[in-house]
């Protein structure tokens, strides 16, 4: 009777450990998603700044002709 109870207890502990690891993976995936979102916003902002600077430079070049 001892071995079946031990097997059930170890099975439950194994499922509990997998559940904890799944929660940790979910939290890290959420954090990574937020970082990707912030980085994408920063890249878009930098691209807009570059486009604005290129437009101003082109206008300055046209006025020098």
JSON list of N, CA and C in Angstrom, two decimals:
[
{"chain": "A", "resi": 1, "resn": "UNK", "atom": "N", "xyz": [0.81, -1.20, 0.00]},
{"chain": "A", "resi": 1, "resn": "UNK", "atom": "CA", "xyz": [0.00, 0.00, 0.00]},
{"chain": "A", "resi": 1, "resn": "UNK", "atom": "C", "xyz": [0.86, 1.27, 0.00]},
{"chain": "A", "resi": 2, "resn": "UNK", "atom": "N", "xyz": [2.09, 1.13, 0.51]},
{"chain": "A", "resi": 2, "resn": "UNK", "atom": "CA", "xyz": [2.98, 2.28, 0.59]},
{"chain": "A", "resi": 2, "resn": "UNK", "atom": "C", "xyz": [3.37, 2.78, -0.80]},
{"chain": "A", "resi": 3, "resn": "UNK", "atom": "N", "xyz": [3.74, 1.85, -1.70]},
{"chain": "A", "resi": 3, "resn": "UNK", "atom": "CA", "xyz": [4.24, 2.25, -3.02]},
{"chain": "A", "resi": 3, "resn": "UNK", "atom": "C", "xyz": [3.19, 2.94, -3.88]},
{"chain": "A", "resi": 4, "resn": "UNK", "atom": "N", "xyz": [1.96, 2.46, -3.90]},
{"chain": "A", "resi": 4, "resn": "UNK", "atom": "CA", "xyz": [0.96, 3.20, -4.68]},
{"chain": "A", "resi": 4, "resn": "UNK", "atom": "C", "xyz": [0.71, 4.61, -4.14]},
{"chain": "A", "resi": 5, "resn": "UNK", "atom": "N", "xyz": [0.70, 4.77, -2.83]},
{"chain": "A", "resi": 5, "resn": "UNK", "atom": "CA", "xyz": [0.51, 6.10, -2.25]},
{"chain": "A", "resi": 5, "resn": "UNK", "atom": "C", "xyz": [1.69, 7.01, -2.57]},
{"chain": "A", "resi": 6, "resn": "UNK", "atom": "N", "xyz": [2.91, 6.45, -2.52]},
{"chain": "A", "resi": 6, "resn": "UNK", "atom": "CA", "xyz": [4.10, 7.23, -2.86]},
{"chain": "A", "resi": 6, "resn": "UNK", "atom": "C", "xyz": [4.05, 7.64, -4.33]},
{"chain": "A", "resi": 7, "resn": "UNK", "atom": "N", "xyz": [3.63, 6.74, -5.20]},
{"chain": "A", "resi": 7, "resn": "UNK", "atom": "CA", "xyz": [3.54, 7.06, -6.62]},
{"chain": "A", "resi": 7, "resn": "UNK", "atom": "C", "xyz": [2.52, 8.17, -6.86]},
{"chain": "A", "resi": 8, "resn": "UNK", "atom": "N", "xyz": [1.40, 8.13, -6.18]},
{"chain": "A", "resi": 8, "resn": "UNK", "atom": "CA", "xyz": [0.38, 9.18, -6.32]},
{"chain": "A", "resi": 8, "resn": "UNK", "atom": "C", "xyz": [0.92, 10.51, -5.80]},
{"chain": "A", "resi": 9, "resn": "UNK", "atom": "N", "xyz": [1.60, 10.49, -4.66]},
{"chain": "A", "resi": 9, "resn": "UNK", "atom": "CA", "xyz": [2.15, 11.72, -4.09]},
{"chain": "A", "resi": 9, "resn": "UNK", "atom": "C", "xyz": [3.21, 12.31, -5.01]},
{"chain": "A", "resi": 10, "resn": "UNK", "atom": "N", "xyz": [4.10, 11.47, -5.54]},
{"chain": "A", "resi": 10, "resn": "UNK", "atom": "CA", "xyz": [5.13, 11.97, -6.45]},
{"chain": "A", "resi": 10, "resn": "UNK", "atom": "C", "xyz": [4.52, 12.48, -7.76]},
{"chain": "A", "resi": 11, "resn": "UNK", "atom": "N", "xyz": [3.48, 11.83, -8.22]},
{"chain": "A", "resi": 11, "resn": "UNK", "atom": "CA", "xyz": [2.79, 12.32, -9.42]},
{"chain": "A", "resi": 11, "resn": "UNK", "atom": "C", "xyz": [2.17, 13.69, -9.18]},
{"chain": "A", "resi": 12, "resn": "UNK", "atom": "N", "xyz": [1.55, 13.85, -8.03]},
{"chain": "A", "resi": 12, "resn": "UNK", "atom": "CA", "xyz": [0.97, 15.15, -7.70]},
{"chain": "A", "resi": 12, "resn": "UNK", "atom": "C", "xyz": [2.05, 16.22, -7.59]},
{"chain": "A", "resi": 13, "resn": "UNK", "atom": "N", "xyz": [3.16, 15.90, -6.95]},
{"chain": "A", "resi": 13, "resn": "UNK", "atom": "CA", "xyz": [4.25, 16.86, -6.83]},
{"chain": "A", "resi": 13, "resn": "UNK", "atom": "C", "xyz": [4.83, 17.22, -8.20]},
{"chain": "A", "resi": 14, "resn": "UNK", "atom": "N", "xyz": [4.92, 16.24, -9.07]},
{"chain": "A", "resi": 14, "resn": "UNK", "atom": "CA", "xyz": [5.42, 16.51, -10.42]},
{"chain": "A", "resi": 14, "resn": "UNK", "atom": "C", "xyz": [4.50, 17.45, -11.18]},
{"chain": "A", "resi": 15, "resn": "UNK", "atom": "N", "xyz": [3.20, 17.24, -11.06]},
{"chain": "A", "resi": 15, "resn": "UNK", "atom": "CA", "xyz": [2.24, 18.13, -11.72]},
{"chain": "A", "resi": 15, "resn": "UNK", "atom": "C", "xyz": [2.30, 19.53, -11.10]},
{"chain": "A", "resi": 16, "resn": "UNK", "atom": "N", "xyz": [2.48, 19.61, -9.78]},
{"chain": "A", "resi": 16, "resn": "UNK", "atom": "CA", "xyz": [2.59, 20.91, -9.12]},
{"chain": "A", "resi": 16, "resn": "UNK", "atom": "C", "xyz": [3.83, 21.66, -9.59]},
{"chain": "A", "resi": 17, "resn": "UNK", "atom": "N", "xyz": [4.95, 20.97, -9.73]},
{"chain": "A", "resi": 17, "resn": "UNK", "atom": "CA", "xyz": [6.19, 21.60, -10.21]},
{"chain": "A", "resi": 17, "resn": "UNK", "atom": "C", "xyz": [6.00, 22.09, -11.64]},
{"chain": "A", "resi": 18, "resn": "UNK", "atom": "N", "xyz": [5.38, 21.27, -12.49]},
{"chain": "A", "resi": 18, "resn": "UNK", "atom": "CA", "xyz": [5.13, 21.70, -13.87]},
{"chain": "A", "resi": 18, "resn": "UNK", "atom": "C", "xyz": [4.20, 22.91, -13.91]},
{"chain": "A", "resi": 19, "resn": "UNK", "atom": "N", "xyz": [3.23, 22.97, -13.01]},
{"chain": "A", "resi": 19, "resn": "UNK", "atom": "CA", "xyz": [2.34, 24.12, -12.95]},
{"chain": "A", "resi": 19, "resn": "UNK", "atom": "C", "xyz": [3.08, 25.40, -12.57]},
{"chain": "A", "resi": 20, "resn": "UNK", "atom": "N", "xyz": [3.97, 25.30, -11.58]},
{"chain": "A", "resi": 20, "resn": "UNK", "atom": "CA", "xyz": [4.77, 26.46, -11.17]},
{"chain": "A", "resi": 20, "resn": "UNK", "atom": "C", "xyz": [5.66, 26.92, -12.31]},
{"chain": "A", "resi": 21, "resn": "UNK", "atom": "N", "xyz": [6.29, 25.99, -13.00]},
{"chain": "A", "resi": 21, "resn": "UNK", "atom": "CA", "xyz": [7.15, 26.35, -14.13]},
{"chain": "A", "resi": 21, "resn": "UNK", "atom": "C", "xyz": [6.33, 26.98, -15.26]},
{"chain": "A", "resi": 22, "resn": "UNK", "atom": "N", "xyz": [5.13, 26.49, -15.48]},
{"chain": "A", "resi": 22, "resn": "UNK", "atom": "CA", "xyz": [4.27, 27.07, -16.52]},
{"chain": "A", "resi": 22, "resn": "UNK", "atom": "C", "xyz": [3.91, 28.51, -16.17]},
{"chain": "A", "resi": 23, "resn": "UNK", "atom": "N", "xyz": [3.64, 28.78, -14.92]},
{"chain": "A", "resi": 23, "resn": "UNK", "atom": "CA", "xyz": [3.33, 30.15, -14.51]},
{"chain": "A", "resi": 23, "resn": "UNK", "atom": "C", "xyz": [4.54, 31.05, -14.71]},
{"chain": "A", "resi": 24, "resn": "UNK", "atom": "N", "xyz": [5.73, 30.56, -14.36]},
{"chain": "A", "resi": 24, "resn": "UNK", "atom": "CA", "xyz": [6.95, 31.36, -14.56]},
{"chain": "A", "resi": 24, "resn": "UNK", "atom": "C", "xyz": [7.17, 31.66, -16.04]},
{"chain": "A", "resi": 25, "resn": "UNK", "atom": "N", "xyz": [6.97, 30.68, -16.88]},
{"chain": "A", "resi": 25, "resn": "UNK", "atom": "CA", "xyz": [7.13, 30.89, -18.33]},
{"chain": "A", "resi": 25, "resn": "UNK", "atom": "C", "xyz": [6.12, 31.91, -18.83]},
{"chain": "A", "resi": 26, "resn": "UNK", "atom": "N", "xyz": [4.89, 31.81, -18.37]},
{"chain": "A", "resi": 26, "resn": "UNK", "atom": "CA", "xyz": [3.86, 32.77, -18.78]},
{"chain": "A", "resi": 26, "resn": "UNK", "atom": "C", "xyz": [4.24, 34.19, -18.37]},
{"chain": "A", "resi": 27, "resn": "UNK", "atom": "N", "xyz": [4.70, 34.37, -17.15]},
{"chain": "A", "resi": 27, "resn": "UNK", "atom": "CA", "xyz": [5.08, 35.70, -16.67]},
{"chain": "A", "resi": 27, "resn": "UNK", "atom": "C", "xyz": [6.23, 36.25, -17.49]},
{"chain": "A", "resi": 28, "resn": "UNK", "atom": "N", "xyz": [7.24, 35.43, -17.78]},
{"chain": "A", "resi": 28, "resn": "UNK", "atom": "CA", "xyz": [8.38, 35.89, -18.57]},
{"chain": "A", "resi": 28, "resn": "UNK", "atom": "C", "xyz": [7.96, 36.20, -20.01]},
{"chain": "A", "resi": 29, "resn": "UNK", "atom": "N", "xyz": [7.06, 35.43, -20.57]},
{"chain": "A", "resi": 29, "resn": "UNK", "atom": "CA", "xyz": [6.57, 35.71, -21.93]},
{"chain": "A", "resi": 29, "resn": "UNK", "atom": "C", "xyz": [5.81, 37.04, -21.96]},
{"chain": "A", "resi": 30, "resn": "UNK", "atom": "N", "xyz": [5.03, 37.32, -20.92]},
{"chain": "A", "resi": 30, "resn": "UNK", "atom": "CA", "xyz": [4.33, 38.60, -20.84]},
{"chain": "A", "resi": 30, "resn": "UNK", "atom": "C", "xyz": [5.34, 39.75, -20.76]},
{"chain": "A", "resi": 31, "resn": "UNK", "atom": "N", "xyz": [6.36, 39.57, -19.95]},
{"chain": "A", "resi": 31, "resn": "UNK", "atom": "CA", "xyz": [7.38, 40.61, -19.80]},
{"chain": "A", "resi": 31, "resn": "UNK", "atom": "C", "xyz": [8.12, 40.85, -21.11]},
{"chain": "A", "resi": 32, "resn": "UNK", "atom": "N", "xyz": [8.43, 39.77, -21.81]},
{"chain": "A", "resi": 32, "resn": "UNK", "atom": "CA", "xyz": [9.10, 39.90, -23.10]},
{"chain": "A", "resi": 32, "resn": "UNK", "atom": "C", "xyz": [8.20, 40.61, -24.10]},
{"chain": "A", "resi": 33, "resn": "UNK", "atom": "N", "xyz": [6.92, 40.31, -24.09]},
{"chain": "A", "resi": 33, "resn": "UNK", "atom": "CA", "xyz": [5.99, 40.98, -24.98]},
{"chain": "A", "resi": 33, "resn": "UNK", "atom": "C", "xyz": [5.93, 42.48, -24.73]},
{"chain": "A", "resi": 34, "resn": "UNK", "atom": "N", "xyz": [5.96, 42.87, -23.46]},
{"chain": "A", "resi": 34, "resn": "UNK", "atom": "CA", "xyz": [5.95, 44.29, -23.13]},
{"chain": "A", "resi": 34, "resn": "UNK", "atom": "C", "xyz": [7.25, 44.96, -23.58]},
{"chain": "A", "resi": 35, "resn": "UNK", "atom": "N", "xyz": [8.37, 44.27, -23.44]},
{"chain": "A", "resi": 35, "resn": "UNK", "atom": "CA", "xyz": [9.64, 44.83, -23.90]},
{"chain": "A", "resi": 35, "resn": "UNK", "atom": "C", "xyz": [9.64, 45.00, -25.41]},
{"chain": "A", "resi": 36, "resn": "UNK", "atom": "N", "xyz": [9.11, 44.03, -26.12]},
{"chain": "A", "resi": 36, "resn": "UNK", "atom": "CA", "xyz": [9.04, 44.13, -27.58]},
{"chain": "A", "resi": 36, "resn": "UNK", "atom": "C", "xyz": [8.17, 45.32, -27.98]},
{"chain": "A", "resi": 37, "resn": "UNK", "atom": "N", "xyz": [7.06, 45.51, -27.29]},
{"chain": "A", "resi": 37, "resn": "UNK", "atom": "CA", "xyz": [6.17, 46.63, -27.58]},
{"chain": "A", "resi": 37, "resn": "UNK", "atom": "C", "xyz": [6.88, 47.96, -27.37]},
{"chain": "A", "resi": 38, "resn": "UNK", "atom": "N", "xyz": [7.57, 48.09, -26.23]},
{"chain": "A", "resi": 38, "resn": "UNK", "atom": "CA", "xyz": [8.30, 49.33, -25.95]},
{"chain": "A", "resi": 38, "resn": "UNK", "atom": "C", "xyz": [9.40, 49.57, -26.97]},
{"chain": "A", "resi": 39, "resn": "UNK", "atom": "N", "xyz": [10.12, 48.53, -27.33]},
{"chain": "A", "resi": 39, "resn": "UNK", "atom": "CA", "xyz": [11.20, 48.68, -28.31]},
{"chain": "A", "resi": 39, "resn": "UNK", "atom": "C", "xyz": [10.65, 49.06, -29.67]},
{"chain": "A", "resi": 40, "resn": "UNK", "atom": "N", "xyz": [9.55, 48.48, -30.07]},
{"chain": "A", "resi": 40, "resn": "UNK", "atom": "CA", "xyz": [8.93, 48.82, -31.35]},
{"chain": "A", "resi": 40, "resn": "UNK", "atom": "C", "xyz": [8.51, 50.29, -31.36]},
{"chain": "A", "resi": 41, "resn": "UNK", "atom": "N", "xyz": [7.95, 50.75, -30.26]},
{"chain": "A", "resi": 41, "resn": "UNK", "atom": "CA", "xyz": [7.56, 52.16, -30.18]},
{"chain": "A", "resi": 41, "resn": "UNK", "atom": "C", "xyz": [8.78, 53.08, -30.29]},
{"chain": "A", "resi": 42, "resn": "UNK", "atom": "N", "xyz": [9.88, 52.70, -29.64]},
{"chain": "A", "resi": 42, "resn": "UNK", "atom": "CA", "xyz": [11.09, 53.51, -29.71]},
{"chain": "A", "resi": 42, "resn": "UNK", "atom": "C", "xyz": [11.66, 53.52, -31.12]},
{"chain": "A", "resi": 43, "resn": "UNK", "atom": "N", "xyz": [11.62, 52.39, -31.79]},
{"chain": "A", "resi": 43, "resn": "UNK", "atom": "CA", "xyz": [12.12, 52.32, -33.17]},
{"chain": "A", "resi": 43, "resn": "UNK", "atom": "C", "xyz": [11.26, 53.18, -34.08]},
{"chain": "A", "resi": 44, "resn": "UNK", "atom": "N", "xyz": [9.95, 53.12, -33.92]},
{"chain": "A", "resi": 44, "resn": "UNK", "atom": "CA", "xyz": [9.05, 53.95, -34.73]},
{"chain": "A", "resi": 44, "resn": "UNK", "atom": "C", "xyz": [9.30, 55.43, -34.49]},
{"chain": "A", "resi": 45, "resn": "UNK", "atom": "N", "xyz": [9.51, 55.80, -33.22]},
{"chain": "A", "resi": 45, "resn": "UNK", "atom": "CA", "xyz": [9.79, 57.19, -32.90]},
{"chain": "A", "resi": 45, "resn": "UNK", "atom": "C", "xyz": [11.11, 57.64, -33.54]},
{"chain": "A", "resi": 46, "resn": "UNK", "atom": "N", "xyz": [12.12, 56.78, -33.49]},
{"chain": "A", "resi": 46, "resn": "UNK", "atom": "CA", "xyz": [13.41, 57.11, -34.11]},
{"chain": "A", "resi": 46, "resn": "UNK", "atom": "C", "xyz": [13.28, 57.22, -35.62]},
{"chain": "A", "resi": 47, "resn": "UNK", "atom": "N", "xyz": [12.48, 56.37, -36.23]},
{"chain": "A", "resi": 47, "resn": "UNK", "atom": "CA", "xyz": [12.28, 56.43, -37.68]},
{"chain": "A", "resi": 47, "resn": "UNK", "atom": "C", "xyz": [11.57, 57.73, -38.07]},
{"chain": "A", "resi": 48, "resn": "UNK", "atom": "N", "xyz": [10.60, 58.13, -37.26]},
{"chain": "A", "resi": 48, "resn": "UNK", "atom": "CA", "xyz": [9.92, 59.40, -37.53]},
{"chain": "A", "resi": 48, "resn": "UNK", "atom": "C", "xyz": [10.88, 60.58, -37.39]},
{"chain": "A", "resi": 49, "resn": "UNK", "atom": "N", "xyz": [11.73, 60.54, -36.36]},
{"chain": "A", "resi": 49, "resn": "UNK", "atom": "CA", "xyz": [12.72, 61.61, -36.19]},
{"chain": "A", "resi": 49, "resn": "UNK", "atom": "C", "xyz": [13.68, 61.65, -37.37]},
{"chain": "A", "resi": 50, "resn": "UNK", "atom": "N", "xyz": [14.11, 60.48, -37.83]},
{"chain": "A", "resi": 50, "resn": "UNK", "atom": "CA", "xyz": [15.01, 60.42, -38.98]},
{"chain": "A", "resi": 50, "resn": "UNK", "atom": "C", "xyz": [14.34, 60.95, -40.24]},
{"chain": "A", "resi": 51, "resn": "UNK", "atom": "N", "xyz": [13.09, 60.60, -40.43]},
{"chain": "A", "resi": 51, "resn": "UNK", "atom": "CA", "xyz": [12.36, 61.08, -41.61]},
{"chain": "A", "resi": 51, "resn": "UNK", "atom": "C", "xyz": [12.21, 62.61, -41.55]},
{"chain": "A", "resi": 52, "resn": "UNK", "atom": "N", "xyz": [11.90, 63.12, -40.37]},
{"chain": "A", "resi": 52, "resn": "UNK", "atom": "CA", "xyz": [11.77, 64.57, -40.20]},
{"chain": "A", "resi": 52, "resn": "UNK", "atom": "C", "xyz": [13.10, 65.26, -40.47]},
{"chain": "A", "resi": 53, "resn": "UNK", "atom": "N", "xyz": [14.20, 64.70, -39.96]},
{"chain": "A", "resi": 53, "resn": "UNK", "atom": "CA", "xyz": [15.51, 65.30, -40.19]},
{"chain": "A", "resi": 53, "resn": "UNK", "atom": "C", "xyz": [15.90, 65.23, -41.66]},
{"chain": "A", "resi": 54, "resn": "UNK", "atom": "N", "xyz": [15.58, 64.15, -42.33]},
{"chain": "A", "resi": 54, "resn": "UNK", "atom": "CA", "xyz": [15.89, 64.03, -43.75]},
{"chain": "A", "resi": 54, "resn": "UNK", "atom": "C", "xyz": [15.09, 65.03, -44.57]},
{"chain": "A", "resi": 55, "resn": "UNK", "atom": "N", "xyz": [13.85, 65.24, -44.20]},
{"chain": "A", "resi": 55, "resn": "UNK", "atom": "CA", "xyz": [13.02, 66.23, -44.89]},
{"chain": "A", "resi": 55, "resn": "UNK", "atom": "C", "xyz": [13.60, 67.63, -44.71]},
{"chain": "A", "resi": 56, "resn": "UNK", "atom": "N", "xyz": [14.01, 67.96, -43.49]},
{"chain": "A", "resi": 56, "resn": "UNK", "atom": "CA", "xyz": [14.61, 69.27, -43.23]},
{"chain": "A", "resi": 56, "resn": "UNK", "atom": "C", "xyz": [15.93, 69.42, -44.00]},
{"chain": "A", "resi": 57, "resn": "UNK", "atom": "N", "xyz": [16.72, 68.38, -44.05]},
{"chain": "A", "resi": 57, "resn": "UNK", "atom": "CA", "xyz": [17.99, 68.42, -44.77]},
{"chain": "A", "resi": 57, "resn": "UNK", "atom": "C", "xyz": [17.76, 68.60, -46.26]},
{"chain": "A", "resi": 58, "resn": "UNK", "atom": "N", "xyz": [16.77, 67.92, -46.80]},
{"chain": "A", "resi": 58, "resn": "UNK", "atom": "CA", "xyz": [16.45, 68.06, -48.22]},
{"chain": "A", "resi": 58, "resn": "UNK", "atom": "C", "xyz": [15.98, 69.48, -48.52]},
{"chain": "A", "resi": 59, "resn": "UNK", "atom": "N", "xyz": [15.18, 70.05, -47.63]},
{"chain": "A", "resi": 59, "resn": "UNK", "atom": "CA", "xyz": [14.72, 71.42, -47.83]},
{"chain": "A", "resi": 59, "resn": "UNK", "atom": "C", "xyz": [15.89, 72.40, -47.77]},
{"chain": "A", "resi": 60, "resn": "UNK", "atom": "N", "xyz": [16.82, 72.15, -46.87]},
{"chain": "A", "resi": 60, "resn": "UNK", "atom": "CA", "xyz": [18.01, 73.00, -46.77]},
{"chain": "A", "resi": 60, "resn": "UNK", "atom": "C", "xyz": [18.87, 72.88, -48.01]},
{"chain": "A", "resi": 61, "resn": "UNK", "atom": "N", "xyz": [19.00, 71.68, -48.53]},
{"chain": "A", "resi": 61, "resn": "UNK", "atom": "CA", "xyz": [19.78, 71.47, -49.75]},
{"chain": "A", "resi": 61, "resn": "UNK", "atom": "C", "xyz": [19.14, 72.15, -50.96]},
{"chain": "A", "resi": 62, "resn": "UNK", "atom": "N", "xyz": [17.82, 72.12, -51.01]},
{"chain": "A", "resi": 62, "resn": "UNK", "atom": "CA", "xyz": [17.12, 72.79, -52.12]},
{"chain": "A", "resi": 62, "resn": "UNK", "atom": "C", "xyz": [17.31, 74.30, -52.04]},
{"chain": "A", "resi": 63, "resn": "UNK", "atom": "N", "xyz": [17.34, 74.85, -50.84]},
{"chain": "A", "resi": 63, "resn": "UNK", "atom": "CA", "xyz": [17.48, 76.30, -50.71]},
{"chain": "A", "resi": 63, "resn": "UNK", "atom": "C", "xyz": [18.90, 76.76, -51.04]},
{"chain": "A", "resi": 64, "resn": "UNK", "atom": "N", "xyz": [19.88, 75.87, -50.98]},
{"chain": "A", "resi": 64, "resn": "UNK", "atom": "CA", "xyz": [21.25, 76.23, -51.32]},
{"chain": "A", "resi": 64, "resn": "UNK", "atom": "C", "xyz": [21.48, 76.29, -52.82]},
{"chain": "A", "resi": 65, "resn": "UNK", "atom": "N", "xyz": [20.64, 75.67, -53.61]},
{"chain": "A", "resi": 65, "resn": "UNK", "atom": "CA", "xyz": [20.83, 75.67, -55.05]},
{"chain": "A", "resi": 65, "resn": "UNK", "atom": "C", "xyz": [20.57, 76.98, -55.66]}
]
